[in-house]
CSV table of C-alpha atoms and ligand atoms in Angstrom, one decimal:
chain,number,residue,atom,x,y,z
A,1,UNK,CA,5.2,-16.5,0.3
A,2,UNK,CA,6.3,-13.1,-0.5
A,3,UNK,CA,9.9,-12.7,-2.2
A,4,UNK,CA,10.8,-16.7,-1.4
A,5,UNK,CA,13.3,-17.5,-3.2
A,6,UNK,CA,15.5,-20.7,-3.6
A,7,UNK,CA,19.6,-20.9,-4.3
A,8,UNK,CA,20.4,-24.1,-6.2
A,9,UNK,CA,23.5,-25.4,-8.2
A,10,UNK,CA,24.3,-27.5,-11.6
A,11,UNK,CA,28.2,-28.5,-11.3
A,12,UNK,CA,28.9,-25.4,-9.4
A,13,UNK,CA,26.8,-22.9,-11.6
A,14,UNK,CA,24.7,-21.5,-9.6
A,15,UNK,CA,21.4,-20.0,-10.0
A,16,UNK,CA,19.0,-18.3,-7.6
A,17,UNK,CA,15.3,-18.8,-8.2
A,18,UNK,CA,12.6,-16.4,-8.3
A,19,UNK,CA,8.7,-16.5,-9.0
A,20,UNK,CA,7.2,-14.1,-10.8
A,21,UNK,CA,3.6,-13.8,-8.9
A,22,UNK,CA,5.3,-13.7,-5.4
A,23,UNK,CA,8.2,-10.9,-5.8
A,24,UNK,CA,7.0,-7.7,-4.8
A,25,UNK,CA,9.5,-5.8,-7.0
A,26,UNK,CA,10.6,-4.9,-10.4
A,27,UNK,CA,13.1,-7.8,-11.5
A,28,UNK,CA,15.0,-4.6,-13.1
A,29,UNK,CA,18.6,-4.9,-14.4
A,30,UNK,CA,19.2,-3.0,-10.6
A,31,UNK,CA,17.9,-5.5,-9.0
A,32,UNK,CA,19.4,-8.4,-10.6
A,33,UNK,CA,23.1,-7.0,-10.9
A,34,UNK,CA,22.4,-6.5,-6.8
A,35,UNK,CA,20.7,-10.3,-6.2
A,36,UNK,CA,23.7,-12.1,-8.0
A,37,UNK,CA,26.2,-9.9,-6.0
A,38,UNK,CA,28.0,-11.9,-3.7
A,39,UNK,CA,29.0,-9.2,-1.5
A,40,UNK,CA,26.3,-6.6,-1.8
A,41,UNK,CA,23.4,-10.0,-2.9
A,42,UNK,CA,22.9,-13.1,-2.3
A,43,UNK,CA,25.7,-14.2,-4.9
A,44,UNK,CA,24.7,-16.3,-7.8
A,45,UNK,CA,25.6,-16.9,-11.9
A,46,UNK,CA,21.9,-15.7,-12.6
A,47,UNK,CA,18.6,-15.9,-11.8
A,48,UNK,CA,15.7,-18.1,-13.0
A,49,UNK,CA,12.1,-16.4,-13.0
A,50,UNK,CA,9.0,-18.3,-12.9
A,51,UNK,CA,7.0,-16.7,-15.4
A,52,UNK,CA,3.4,-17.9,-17.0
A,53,UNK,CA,3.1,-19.9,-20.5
A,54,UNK,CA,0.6,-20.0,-22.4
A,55,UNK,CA,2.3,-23.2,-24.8
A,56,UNK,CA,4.4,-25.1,-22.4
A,57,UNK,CA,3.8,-26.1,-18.8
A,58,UNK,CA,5.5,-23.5,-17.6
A,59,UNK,CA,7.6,-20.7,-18.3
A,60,UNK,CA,11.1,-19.4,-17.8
A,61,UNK,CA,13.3,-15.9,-17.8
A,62,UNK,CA,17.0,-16.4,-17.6
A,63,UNK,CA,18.8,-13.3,-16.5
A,64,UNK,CA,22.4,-12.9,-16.4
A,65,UNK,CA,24.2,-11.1,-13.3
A,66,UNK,CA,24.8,-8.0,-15.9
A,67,UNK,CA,21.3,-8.2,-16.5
A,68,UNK,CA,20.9,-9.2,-19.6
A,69,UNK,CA,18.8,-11.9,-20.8
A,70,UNK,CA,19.5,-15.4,-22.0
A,71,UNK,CA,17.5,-17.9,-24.3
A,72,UNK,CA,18.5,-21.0,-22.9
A,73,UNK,CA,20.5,-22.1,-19.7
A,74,UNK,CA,21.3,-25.8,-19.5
A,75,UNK,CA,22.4,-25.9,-15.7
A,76,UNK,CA,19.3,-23.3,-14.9
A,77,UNK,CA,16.4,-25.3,-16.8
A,78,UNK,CA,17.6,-28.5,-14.5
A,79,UNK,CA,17.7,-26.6,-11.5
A,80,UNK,CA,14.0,-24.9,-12.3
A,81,UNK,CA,12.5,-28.5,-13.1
A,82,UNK,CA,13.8,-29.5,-9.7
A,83,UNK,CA,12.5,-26.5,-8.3
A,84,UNK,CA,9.1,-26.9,-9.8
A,85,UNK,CA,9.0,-30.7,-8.8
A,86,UNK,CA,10.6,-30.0,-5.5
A,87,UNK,CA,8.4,-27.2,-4.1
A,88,UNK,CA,5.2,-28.4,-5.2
A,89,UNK,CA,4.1,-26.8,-8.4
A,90,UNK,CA,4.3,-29.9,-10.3
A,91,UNK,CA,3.9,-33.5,-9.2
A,92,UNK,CA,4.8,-34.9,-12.9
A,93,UNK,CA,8.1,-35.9,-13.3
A,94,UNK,CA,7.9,-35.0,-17.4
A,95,UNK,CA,7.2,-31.3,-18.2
A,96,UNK,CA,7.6,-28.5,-20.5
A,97,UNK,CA,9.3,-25.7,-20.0
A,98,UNK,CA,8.9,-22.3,-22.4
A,99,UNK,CA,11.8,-20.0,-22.7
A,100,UNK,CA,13.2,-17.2,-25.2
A,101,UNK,CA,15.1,-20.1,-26.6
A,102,UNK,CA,12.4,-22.2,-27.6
A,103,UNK,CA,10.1,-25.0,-25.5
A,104,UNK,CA,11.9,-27.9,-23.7
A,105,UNK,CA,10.8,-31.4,-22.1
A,106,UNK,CA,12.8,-32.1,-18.6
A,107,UNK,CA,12.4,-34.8,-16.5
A,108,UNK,CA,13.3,-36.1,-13.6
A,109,UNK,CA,15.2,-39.4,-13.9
A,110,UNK,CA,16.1,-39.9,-10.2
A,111,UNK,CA,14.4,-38.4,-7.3
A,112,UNK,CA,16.8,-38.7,-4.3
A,113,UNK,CA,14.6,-37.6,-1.2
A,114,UNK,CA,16.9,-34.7,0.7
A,115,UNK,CA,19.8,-35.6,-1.9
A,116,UNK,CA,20.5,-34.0,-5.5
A,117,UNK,CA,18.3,-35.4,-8.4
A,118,UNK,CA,19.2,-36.2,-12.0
A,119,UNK,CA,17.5,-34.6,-14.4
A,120,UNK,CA,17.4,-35.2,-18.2
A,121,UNK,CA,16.3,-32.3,-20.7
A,122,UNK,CA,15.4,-32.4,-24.2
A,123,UNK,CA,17.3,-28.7,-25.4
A,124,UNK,CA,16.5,-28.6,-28.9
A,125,UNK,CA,18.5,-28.6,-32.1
A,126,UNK,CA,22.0,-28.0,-32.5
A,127,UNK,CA,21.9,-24.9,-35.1
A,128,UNK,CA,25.1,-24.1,-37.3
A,129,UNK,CA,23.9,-21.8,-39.9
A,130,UNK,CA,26.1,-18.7,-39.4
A,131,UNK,CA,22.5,-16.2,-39.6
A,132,UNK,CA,21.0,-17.9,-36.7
A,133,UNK,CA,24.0,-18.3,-34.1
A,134,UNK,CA,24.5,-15.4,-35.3
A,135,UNK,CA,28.2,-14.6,-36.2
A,136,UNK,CA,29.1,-12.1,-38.5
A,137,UNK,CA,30.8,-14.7,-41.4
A,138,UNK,CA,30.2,-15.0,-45.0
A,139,UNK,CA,30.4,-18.6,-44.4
A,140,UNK,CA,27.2,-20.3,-44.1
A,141,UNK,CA,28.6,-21.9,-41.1
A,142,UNK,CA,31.8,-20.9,-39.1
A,143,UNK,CA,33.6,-24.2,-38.3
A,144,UNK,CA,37.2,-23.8,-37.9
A,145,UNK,CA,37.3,-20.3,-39.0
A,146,UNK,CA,39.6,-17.4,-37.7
A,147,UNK,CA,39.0,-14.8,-35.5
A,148,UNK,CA,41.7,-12.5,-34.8
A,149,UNK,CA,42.2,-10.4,-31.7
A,150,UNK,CA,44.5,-7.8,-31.1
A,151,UNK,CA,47.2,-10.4,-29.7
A,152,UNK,CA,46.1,-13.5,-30.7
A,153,UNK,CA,43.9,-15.2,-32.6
A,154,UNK,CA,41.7,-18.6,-32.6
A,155,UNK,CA,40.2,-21.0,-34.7
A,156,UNK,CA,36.4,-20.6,-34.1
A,157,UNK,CA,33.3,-22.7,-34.4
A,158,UNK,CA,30.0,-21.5,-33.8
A,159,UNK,CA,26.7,-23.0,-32.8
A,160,UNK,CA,23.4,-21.7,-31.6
A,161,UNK,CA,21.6,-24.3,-28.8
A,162,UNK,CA,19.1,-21.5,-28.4
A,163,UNK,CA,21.4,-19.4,-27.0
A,164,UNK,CA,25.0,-18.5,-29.0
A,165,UNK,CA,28.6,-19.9,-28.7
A,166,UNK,CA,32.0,-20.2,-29.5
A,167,UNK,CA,33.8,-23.1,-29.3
A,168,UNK,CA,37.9,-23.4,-29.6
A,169,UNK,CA,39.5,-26.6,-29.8
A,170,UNK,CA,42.5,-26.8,-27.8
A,171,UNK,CA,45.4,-29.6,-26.9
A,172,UNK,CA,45.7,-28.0,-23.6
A,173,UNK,CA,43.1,-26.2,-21.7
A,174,UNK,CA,44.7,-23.2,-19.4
A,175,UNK,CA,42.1,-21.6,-17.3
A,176,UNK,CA,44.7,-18.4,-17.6
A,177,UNK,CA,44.0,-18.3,-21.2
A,178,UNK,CA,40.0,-18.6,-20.7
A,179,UNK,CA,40.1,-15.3,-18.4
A,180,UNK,CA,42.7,-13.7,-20.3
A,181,UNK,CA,40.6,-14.1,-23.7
A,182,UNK,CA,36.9,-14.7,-23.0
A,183,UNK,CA,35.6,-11.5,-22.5
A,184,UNK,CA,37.2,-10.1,-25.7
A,185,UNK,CA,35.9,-12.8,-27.4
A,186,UNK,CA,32.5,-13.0,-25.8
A,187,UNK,CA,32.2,-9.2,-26.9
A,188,UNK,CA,33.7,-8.9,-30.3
A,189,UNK,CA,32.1,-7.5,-33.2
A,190,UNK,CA,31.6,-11.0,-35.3
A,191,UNK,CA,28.5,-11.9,-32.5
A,192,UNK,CA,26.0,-9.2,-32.5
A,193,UNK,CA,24.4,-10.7,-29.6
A,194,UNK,CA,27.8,-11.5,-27.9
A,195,UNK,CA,28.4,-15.1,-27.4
A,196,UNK,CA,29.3,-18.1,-24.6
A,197,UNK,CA,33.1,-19.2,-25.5
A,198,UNK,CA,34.0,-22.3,-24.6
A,199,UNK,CA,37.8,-24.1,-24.6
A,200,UNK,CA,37.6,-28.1,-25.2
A,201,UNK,CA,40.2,-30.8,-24.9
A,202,UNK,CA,39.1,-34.2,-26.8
A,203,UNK,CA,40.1,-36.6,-24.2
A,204,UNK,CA,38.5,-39.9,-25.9
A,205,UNK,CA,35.6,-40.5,-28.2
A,206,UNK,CA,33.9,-40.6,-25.7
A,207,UNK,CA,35.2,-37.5,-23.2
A,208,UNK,CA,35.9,-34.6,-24.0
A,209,UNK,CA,37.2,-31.5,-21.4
A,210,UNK,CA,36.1,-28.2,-21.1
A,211,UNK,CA,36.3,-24.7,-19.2
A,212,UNK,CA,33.9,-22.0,-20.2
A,213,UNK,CA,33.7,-17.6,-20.4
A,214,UNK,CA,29.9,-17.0,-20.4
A,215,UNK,CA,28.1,-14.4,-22.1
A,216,UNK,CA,26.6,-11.5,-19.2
A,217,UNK,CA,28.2,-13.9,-16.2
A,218,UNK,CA,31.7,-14.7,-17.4
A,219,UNK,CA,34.2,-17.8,-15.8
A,220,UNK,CA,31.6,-20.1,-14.6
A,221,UNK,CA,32.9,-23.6,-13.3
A,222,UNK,CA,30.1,-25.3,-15.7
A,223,UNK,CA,27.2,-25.1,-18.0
A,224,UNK,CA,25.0,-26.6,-19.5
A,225,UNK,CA,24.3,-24.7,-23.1
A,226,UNK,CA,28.2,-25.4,-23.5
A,227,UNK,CA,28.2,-28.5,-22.7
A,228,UNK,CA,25.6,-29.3,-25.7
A,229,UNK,CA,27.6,-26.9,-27.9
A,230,UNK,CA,31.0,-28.7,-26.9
A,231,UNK,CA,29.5,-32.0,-28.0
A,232,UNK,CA,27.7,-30.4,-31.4
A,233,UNK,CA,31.0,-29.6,-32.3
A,234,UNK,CA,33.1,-32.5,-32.0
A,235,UNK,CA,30.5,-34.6,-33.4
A,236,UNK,CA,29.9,-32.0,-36.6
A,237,UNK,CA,33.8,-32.3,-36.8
A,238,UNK,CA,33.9,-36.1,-36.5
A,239,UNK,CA,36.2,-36.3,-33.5
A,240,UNK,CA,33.9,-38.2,-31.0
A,241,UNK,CA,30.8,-40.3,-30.8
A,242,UNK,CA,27.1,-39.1,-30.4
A,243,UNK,CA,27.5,-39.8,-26.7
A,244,UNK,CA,29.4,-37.9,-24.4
A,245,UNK,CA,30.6,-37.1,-21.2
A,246,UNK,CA,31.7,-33.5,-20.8
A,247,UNK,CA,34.3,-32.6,-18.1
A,248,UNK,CA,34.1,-29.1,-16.2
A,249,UNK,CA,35.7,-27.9,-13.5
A,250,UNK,CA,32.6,-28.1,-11.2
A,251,UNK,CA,31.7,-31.8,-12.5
A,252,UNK,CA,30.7,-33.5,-15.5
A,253,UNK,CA,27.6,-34.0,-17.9
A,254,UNK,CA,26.1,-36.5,-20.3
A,255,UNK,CA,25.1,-35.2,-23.8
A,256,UNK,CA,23.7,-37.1,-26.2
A,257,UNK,CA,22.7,-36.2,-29.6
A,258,UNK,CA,20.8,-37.8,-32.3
A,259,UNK,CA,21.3,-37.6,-36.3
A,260,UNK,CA,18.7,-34.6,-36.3
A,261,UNK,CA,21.3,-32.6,-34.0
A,262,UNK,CA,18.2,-33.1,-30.9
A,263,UNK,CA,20.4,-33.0,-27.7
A,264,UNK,CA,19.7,-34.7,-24.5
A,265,UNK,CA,21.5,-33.2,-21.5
A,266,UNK,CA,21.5,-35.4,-18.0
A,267,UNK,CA,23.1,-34.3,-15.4
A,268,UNK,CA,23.0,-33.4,-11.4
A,269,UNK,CA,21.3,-30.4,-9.1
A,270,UNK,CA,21.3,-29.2,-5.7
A,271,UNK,CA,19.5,-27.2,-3.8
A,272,UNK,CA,21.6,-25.1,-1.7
A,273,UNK,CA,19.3,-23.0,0.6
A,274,UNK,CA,15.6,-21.3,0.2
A,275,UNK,CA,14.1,-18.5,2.3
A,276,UNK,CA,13.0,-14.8,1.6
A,277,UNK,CA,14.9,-11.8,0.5
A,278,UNK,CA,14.8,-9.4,3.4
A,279,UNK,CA,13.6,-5.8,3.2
A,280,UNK,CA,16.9,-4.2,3.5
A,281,UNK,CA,18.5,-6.0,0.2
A,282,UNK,CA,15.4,-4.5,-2.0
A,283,UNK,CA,14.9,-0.9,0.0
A,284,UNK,CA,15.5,0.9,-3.5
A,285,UNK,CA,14.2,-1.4,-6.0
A,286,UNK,CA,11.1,-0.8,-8.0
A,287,UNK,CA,7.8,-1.8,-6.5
A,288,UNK,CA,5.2,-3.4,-8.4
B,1,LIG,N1,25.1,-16.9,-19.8
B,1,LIG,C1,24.4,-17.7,-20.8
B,1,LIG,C2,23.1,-18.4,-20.2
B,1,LIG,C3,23.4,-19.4,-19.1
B,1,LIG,C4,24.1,-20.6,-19.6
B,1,LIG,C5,24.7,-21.6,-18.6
B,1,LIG,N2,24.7,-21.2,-17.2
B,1,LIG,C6,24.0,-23.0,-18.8
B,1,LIG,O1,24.0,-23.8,-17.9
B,1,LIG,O2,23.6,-23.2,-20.0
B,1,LIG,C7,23.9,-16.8,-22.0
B,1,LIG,O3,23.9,-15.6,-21.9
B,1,LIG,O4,23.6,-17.4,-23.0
């Protein structure tokens, strides 16, 4: 069907989903700015875009609502394995899944007919060399290193899950602070391709808190890329175990990861609503 598109959720980060072989527009940075509007849009944290593979068994494009581009998206690759599994492109319950960010195995570990599922994916590596975060460091990694902003500065550590980020340890997590300093820090100069900043609490060594600034979408109430960078860094620092529970304001998830820095993400999605984007809403877009 022309233009069908689904809205789902991870934790309260939402994500719309779109095909590529069914929209009859340009998914321009227009469009997507206008689709992830709530007011003017549908309203969403980004959009997922079924696109072919030749290497995995599918593929995906993850666009931020500023319309730029992501290479991995925790919360979205669970809510496209759903979707895939849900609406009948796949009836495996282990797949792969290509995007910018590298290939990825998701499955899904309970199917809950009419309910949300749990689905596990395999994200890849935890990488800390400064050159492929990146961050601008002489460091070879940047773990617990400075970065000073024109109020304030932070003690930074930075980790690539395919996708960058910037994780401050805190003993108190103030949402305040998040929005006060996330963009400034998602946009400074050290991160040539900006960065995801995230604020973690160690609650146990086995929990650990969090509230996150993402890069092109901004206060979301979870995700999934942080969550696995979160838990990369308190391991690499030796303040927790391998396994984890990650708290966010929209709900928690399990990450595990192994000796190689491979990380497992588990966690909840939902599908919200599905239909077709009405004529009006794309009147100036770019046809195809
Ligand atoms: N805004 C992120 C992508 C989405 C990450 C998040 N929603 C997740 O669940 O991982 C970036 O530009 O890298």
């Amino acid at each position: 069907m022309q233009n069908f598109y689904i809205k789902s959720h991870g934790l309260g980060n939402d994500y719309i989903v779109l095909e590529q072989d069914t929209i009859t527009f340009e998914l321009t940075k227009k469009a997507i700015v206008r689709i992830c509007d709530v007011h003017f849009g549908i309203g969403s944290d980004g959009i997922l875009l079924k696109v072919p593979s030749e290497v995995a068994d599918f593929g995906l494009r993850i666009l931020n609502p500023d319309g730029s581009e992501a290479e991995k998206s925790g919360n979205g690759l669970r809510i496209f394995s759903k979707f895939l599994y849900d609406h009948g492109h796949t009836a495996e319950k282990v797949f792969t899944i290509e995007t910018l960010g590298g290939v990825v195995t998701a499955e899904i570990v309970e199917e809950r007919k009419g309910k949300a599922h749990t689905i596990k994916v395999d994200m890849g590596k935890a990488i800390f060399e400064s050159a492929k975060v990146p961050v601008n460091i002489e460091a070879a990694e940047c773990i617990d290193k400075p970065l000073h902003l024109h109020d304030q500065s932070f003690k930074i550590n930075c980790v690539s899950v395919g996708n960058p980020h910037c994780v401050i340890l805190v003993d108190e997590l103030d949402e305040a602070e998040v929005k006060s300093y996330g963009s400034d820090i998602e946009n400074h100069p050290m991160f040539p391709n900006r960065i995801n900043v995230q604020f973690a609490k160690v609650i146990s060594p086995t929990e650990v808190e969090a509230m996150i600034w993402e890069r092109g979408a901004g206060w979301t109430l979870a995700s999934g890329s942080s969550s696995c960078a979160v838990a990369a860094t308190v391991i690499k620092r030796g303040l927790t175990e391998r396994n984890l529970t990650i708290k966010m304001p929209g709900g928690n998830l399990r990450i595990e990861i192994d000796e190689d820095w491979e990380i497992r993400m588990t966690g909840e999605v939902r599908e919200i609503a599905s239909g077709t984007l009405s004529a009006e809403l794309m009147e100036d877009f770019d046809t195809n």
